[in-house]
Amino acid sequence: MKKTLFFVNVLISIFAFAQVGINEISPTATLDIKSKGNTNATKALEVNNSSGTEIFTVLDNGNVGVNVSNPTAKLHTNGSIRYENLPIVSGSVSPLAIKSDGTVGTYVPEPTKYLYMEMASSVTTSNFTLSDTGVYTSIPLTSAQSVTNTITAGFGTDASATLNVNSTAISSSNVRYISFPDPGVYKINLTYYTSCTGSPADSSNNMLGIGTALFKASSASTSYSRQAVVRYNGLPRRNDTGTVIAGPYNFALPHTVFLVFETTAANEKIALFVNYGFGDTFTSNVCSFATPAGLSNKITMNISKL
């Protein structure tokens, strides 16, 4: 009896209004389908191909599936999508992005994450030698010098560590490191100054090569591998006749370092060092991190995530 009444209603709808209603007595469209239930999983429309495979689905909650029998989004497809004759849009647009789970939305760029550090000229740092290529002196940056840290980098000191340079393993102590919780590619911009008081033990070269070395280690390791070295060649001061004067390196030698490095696992560590390269030598601890006249910081560094 219910089926008879249903078909009578359909016929009335067709002849009276040229509109068809399914589960709907008063259709408001040429074909008006009302879902048979009120749960999210209830299907309002299901279309199958000749093989009996469901190819189009509309759920009671409005989710539409193409080759998906239980769509979990307003439009859920399993397969490629093709567009033709799209309009050319001028001006500002909001780009689309696809997440790893396949959902599509408007892309909102994430603010650049970075670590900015400053070491004031008033901070006391230990002196060091510049005479042996196998000696690496940690650049003494700690969490105390962190000004902005949206990278959420960590800081620490390895009381003893091994520095691997080519095929040589060098023992080092009190290695200052910075760790990065989020793997990725980072850019470092480091500026600092060094000076050495008195005259060098060997002054025959009339040049002092000083390197800035970057080492990397895994989170639980104290074995560091050298990644890069940036060298600055410092020239001694001379008088008007070209003669090297006393205390030829007793002024702030600038070191500006730009490097890109990559971490591939969470909390990998980097360590930065000053290293003797070549030339004139200072065999005693008379070299130090210096501050040029007129500047308030002896070391500044910015590391940003690319």
C-alpha positions as semicolon CSV with decimal commas, in nm:
position;residue;x (nm);y (nm);z (nm)
1;M;0,000;0,000;0,000
2;K;0,287;0,238;0,087
3;K;0,454;0,169;-0,249
4;T;0,126;0,240;-0,428
5;L;0,086;0,573;-0,252
6;F;0,450;0,657;-0,327
7;F;0,410;0,603;-0,700
8;V;0,080;0,795;-0,699
9;N;0,263;1,087;-0,536
10;V;0,540;1,063;-0,795
11;L;0,290;1,069;-1,081
12;I;0,105;1,364;-0,926
13;S;0,436;1,549;-0,892
14;I;0,532;1,478;-1,254
15;F;0,202;1,582;-1,411
16;A;0,123;1,873;-1,182
17;F;0,460;2,034;-1,147
18;A;0,696;1,855;-1,392
19;Q;0,903;1,779;-1,082
20;V;0,992;1,441;-0,932
21;G;1,026;1,377;-0,562
22;I;1,181;1,069;-0,404
23;N;1,076;1,046;-0,039
24;E;0,951;1,400;-0,093
25;I;0,581;1,477;-0,150
26;S;0,637;1,841;-0,249
27;P;0,956;1,848;-0,462
28;T;1,117;2,186;-0,515
29;A;1,340;2,080;-0,803
30;T;1,310;1,872;-1,119
31;L;1,449;1,584;-0,911
32;D;1,419;1,623;-0,534
33;I;1,566;1,337;-0,329
34;K;1,520;1,317;0,045
35;S;1,753;1,093;0,243
36;K;1,599;0,783;0,399
37;G;1,758;0,845;0,740
38;N;1,922;1,106;0,957
39;T;2,268;0,965;1,039
40;N;2,594;1,073;0,879
41;A;2,636;0,729;0,722
42;T;2,283;0,723;0,572
43;K;2,297;0,754;0,194
44;A;2,068;0,991;0,008
45;L;2,201;0,882;-0,332
46;E;2,407;0,590;-0,458
47;V;2,508;0,527;-0,819
48;N;2,673;0,203;-0,927
49;N;2,838;0,116;-1,257
50;S;2,759;-0,188;-1,473
51;S;2,995;-0,399;-1,261
52;G;2,812;-0,312;-0,942
53;T;3,088;-0,086;-0,814
54;E;2,969;0,223;-0,630
55;I;3,095;0,528;-0,819
56;F;2,893;0,818;-0,679
57;T;2,757;0,868;-0,326
58;V;2,578;1,143;-0,134
59;L;2,540;1,099;0,242
60;D;2,274;1,244;0,468
61;N;2,530;1,494;0,608
62;G;2,601;1,635;0,262
63;N;2,933;1,459;0,200
64;V;2,980;1,364;-0,165
65;G;3,200;1,074;-0,272
66;V;3,336;1,000;-0,618
67;N;3,464;0,641;-0,621
68;V;3,437;0,661;-0,240
69;S;3,149;0,480;-0,072
70;N;3,188;0,654;0,264
71;P;3,306;1,010;0,198
72;T;3,455;1,190;0,498
73;A;3,460;1,540;0,347
74;K;3,216;1,757;0,153
75;L;3,391;1,635;-0,164
76;H;3,592;1,315;-0,130
77;T;3,743;1,170;-0,448
78;N;3,952;0,866;-0,523
79;G;4,122;0,950;-0,848
80;S;4,246;1,248;-1,046
81;I;4,058;1,573;-1,111
82;R;4,081;1,760;-1,439
83;Y;3,990;2,122;-1,512
84;E;3,946;2,289;-1,851
85;N;3,890;2,648;-1,959
86;L;3,969;2,794;-1,618
87;P;3,961;3,176;-1,605
88;I;4,285;3,370;-1,569
89;V;4,273;3,556;-1,238
90;S;4,466;3,878;-1,186
91;G;4,560;4,029;-0,852
92;S;4,601;3,860;-0,518
93;V;4,487;3,499;-0,484
94;S;4,487;3,248;-0,200
95;P;4,680;2,936;-0,312
96;L;4,547;2,590;-0,245
97;A;4,744;2,325;-0,060
98;I;4,702;1,950;-0,020
99;K;4,778;1,798;0,321
100;S;4,931;1,455;0,370
101;D;4,586;1,304;0,440
102;G;4,459;1,425;0,100
103;T;4,242;1,713;0,220
104;V;4,257;2,041;0,031
105;G;4,245;2,387;0,182
106;T;4,379;2,740;0,157
107;Y;4,755;2,759;0,215
108;V;4,857;2,991;0,496
109;P;5,237;3,039;0,505
110;E;5,392;2,957;0,839
111;P;5,595;3,242;0,992
112;T;5,970;3,194;0,955
113;K;6,112;3,018;1,258
114;Y;6,445;3,146;1,378
115;L;6,694;3,166;1,661
116;Y;6,857;3,502;1,726
117;M;7,143;3,536;1,974
118;E;7,355;3,822;2,105
119;M;7,661;3,816;2,329
120;A;7,721;4,153;2,493
121;S;8,071;4,296;2,509
122;S;8,051;4,282;2,888
123;V;8,036;3,899;2,890
124;T;8,369;3,748;2,995
125;T;8,499;3,466;2,773
126;S;8,810;3,250;2,802
127;N;9,122;3,320;2,598
128;F;9,263;3,066;2,354
129;T;9,562;2,989;2,131
130;L;9,583;3,011;1,753
131;S;9,875;2,792;1,652
132;D;9,753;2,434;1,597
133;T;9,510;2,317;1,328
134;G;9,407;2,029;1,554
135;V;9,274;2,254;1,830
136;Y;8,911;2,371;1,814
137;T;8,777;2,637;2,052
138;S;8,399;2,645;2,107
139;I;8,227;2,970;2,024
140;P;8,078;3,028;2,370
141;L;7,711;3,081;2,294
142;T;7,460;2,948;2,549
143;S;7,088;2,982;2,620
144;A;7,170;3,303;2,810
145;Q;7,244;3,473;2,477
146;S;6,917;3,365;2,316
147;V;6,698;3,667;2,233
148;T;6,433;3,505;2,011
149;N;6,391;3,130;1,975
150;T;6,082;3,036;1,774
151;I;6,274;2,732;1,646
152;T;6,266;2,609;2,009
153;A;6,632;2,514;1,981
154;G;6,797;2,350;2,278
155;F;7,136;2,425;2,433
156;G;7,389;2,213;2,615
157;T;7,753;2,124;2,674
158;D;7,924;1,792;2,609
159;A;8,192;1,759;2,876
160;S;8,393;1,540;2,641
161;A;8,344;1,479;2,270
162;T;8,517;1,356;1,957
163;L;8,557;1,586;1,658
164;N;8,593;1,392;1,336
165;V;8,794;1,581;1,072
166;N;8,835;1,380;0,755
167;S;8,994;1,059;0,888
168;T;9,125;1,213;1,211
169;A;8,946;1,193;1,545
170;I;9,024;1,481;1,782
171;S;8,931;1,479;2,149
172;S;8,765;1,795;2,274
173;S;8,614;1,906;2,604
174;N;8,325;2,134;2,702
175;V;8,175;2,145;2,354
176;R;7,887;2,393;2,335
177;Y;7,606;2,273;2,113
178;I;7,265;2,381;1,982
179;S;6,998;2,118;1,906
180;F;6,703;2,141;1,667
181;P;6,380;1,950;1,743
182;D;6,238;1,990;1,392
183;P;6,443;1,826;1,111
184;G;6,497;2,043;0,806
185;V;6,725;2,286;0,627
186;Y;6,862;2,581;0,823
187;K;7,057;2,893;0,733
188;I;7,310;3,038;0,975
189;N;7,440;3,396;0,979
190;L;7,717;3,438;1,238
191;T;7,925;3,748;1,308
192;Y;8,202;3,769;1,565
193;Y;8,546;3,920;1,618
194;T;8,879;3,792;1,745
195;S;9,201;3,964;1,852
196;C;9,542;3,848;1,976
197;T;9,758;4,065;2,203
198;G;10,136;4,091;2,176
199;S;10,352;3,964;1,894
200;P;10,309;3,620;1,734
201;A;10,556;3,343;1,812
202;D;10,609;3,298;1,440
203;S;10,564;3,616;1,240
204;S;10,730;3,514;0,916
205;N;10,403;3,473;0,728
206;N;10,261;3,821;0,783
207;M;9,910;3,677;0,777
208;L;9,687;3,493;1,021
209;G;9,433;3,246;0,882
210;I;9,143;3,180;1,121
211;G;8,864;2,935;1,042
212;T;8,507;2,903;1,169
213;A;8,410;2,535;1,173
214;L;8,064;2,381;1,187
215;F;8,026;2,026;1,328
216;K;7,713;1,811;1,359
217;A;7,617;1,514;1,579
218;S;7,305;1,307;1,642
219;S;7,098;1,381;1,951
220;A;7,243;1,109;2,175
221;S;7,598;1,119;2,039
222;T;7,914;1,303;2,139
223;S;8,082;1,215;1,810
224;Y;8,074;1,523;1,585
225;S;8,156;1,535;1,214
226;R;8,286;1,849;1,049
227;Q;8,043;1,990;0,793
228;A;8,210;2,311;0,677
229;V;8,490;2,561;0,745
230;V;8,484;2,931;0,656
231;R;8,826;3,096;0,676
232;Y;8,920;3,460;0,725
233;N;9,271;3,577;0,641
234;G;9,368;3,853;0,882
235;L;9,647;4,093;0,785
236;P;9,871;4,254;1,052
237;R;9,869;4,628;1,103
238;R;10,155;4,824;0,949
239;N;10,298;5,176;0,976
240;D;10,322;5,428;0,695
241;T;10,635;5,265;0,555
242;G;10,474;4,919;0,544
243;T;10,655;4,776;0,845
244;V;10,454;4,549;1,072
245;I;10,398;4,729;1,402
246;A;10,402;4,589;1,755
247;G;10,085;4,400;1,852
248;P;9,995;4,348;1,483
249;Y;9,674;4,155;1,559
250;N;9,570;4,345;1,871
251;F;9,253;4,469;1,702
252;A;8,916;4,317;1,622
253;L;8,941;4,083;1,325
254;P;8,590;4,038;1,174
255;H;8,443;3,698;1,092
256;T;8,116;3,687;0,898
257;V;7,986;3,339;0,827
258;F;7,696;3,232;0,605
259;L;7,623;2,859;0,597
260;V;7,334;2,625;0,516
261;F;7,307;2,292;0,696
262;E;7,050;2,015;0,722
263;T;6,925;1,806;1,011
264;T;6,759;1,476;0,923
265;A;6,643;1,362;1,266
266;A;6,491;1,526;1,571
267;N;6,728;1,707;1,810
268;E;7,042;1,676;1,600
269;K;7,316;1,904;1,732
270;I;7,555;2,153;1,579
271;A;7,869;2,297;1,739
272;L;8,065;2,604;1,622
273;F;8,439;2,650;1,672
274;V;8,727;2,890;1,611
275;N;9,022;2,710;1,453
276;Y;9,375;2,806;1,352
277;G;9,426;2,780;0,977
278;F;9,776;2,891;0,883
279;G;10,029;3,175;0,907
280;D;10,144;3,361;1,215
281;T;10,101;3,175;1,542
282;F;10,004;3,259;1,899
283;T;10,108;2,964;2,113
284;S;9,985;3,106;2,445
285;N;9,631;3,200;2,550
286;V;9,642;3,559;2,430
287;C;9,364;3,541;2,167
288;S;9,006;3,624;2,258
289;F;8,661;3,716;2,132
290;A;8,674;4,092;2,087
291;T;8,436;4,384;2,048
292;P;8,514;4,663;1,799
293;A;8,488;5,019;1,920
294;G;8,132;5,149;1,898
295;L;7,961;4,807;1,906
296;S;7,779;4,658;2,204
297;N;7,801;4,291;2,103
298;K;8,104;4,073;2,043
299;I;7,899;3,790;1,887
300;T;7,565;3,789;1,704
301;M;7,401;3,494;1,531
302;N;7,076;3,423;1,352
303;I;6,966;3,073;1,247
304;S;6,647;3,051;1,042
305;K;6,457;2,745;0,918
306;L;6,416;2,744;0,541
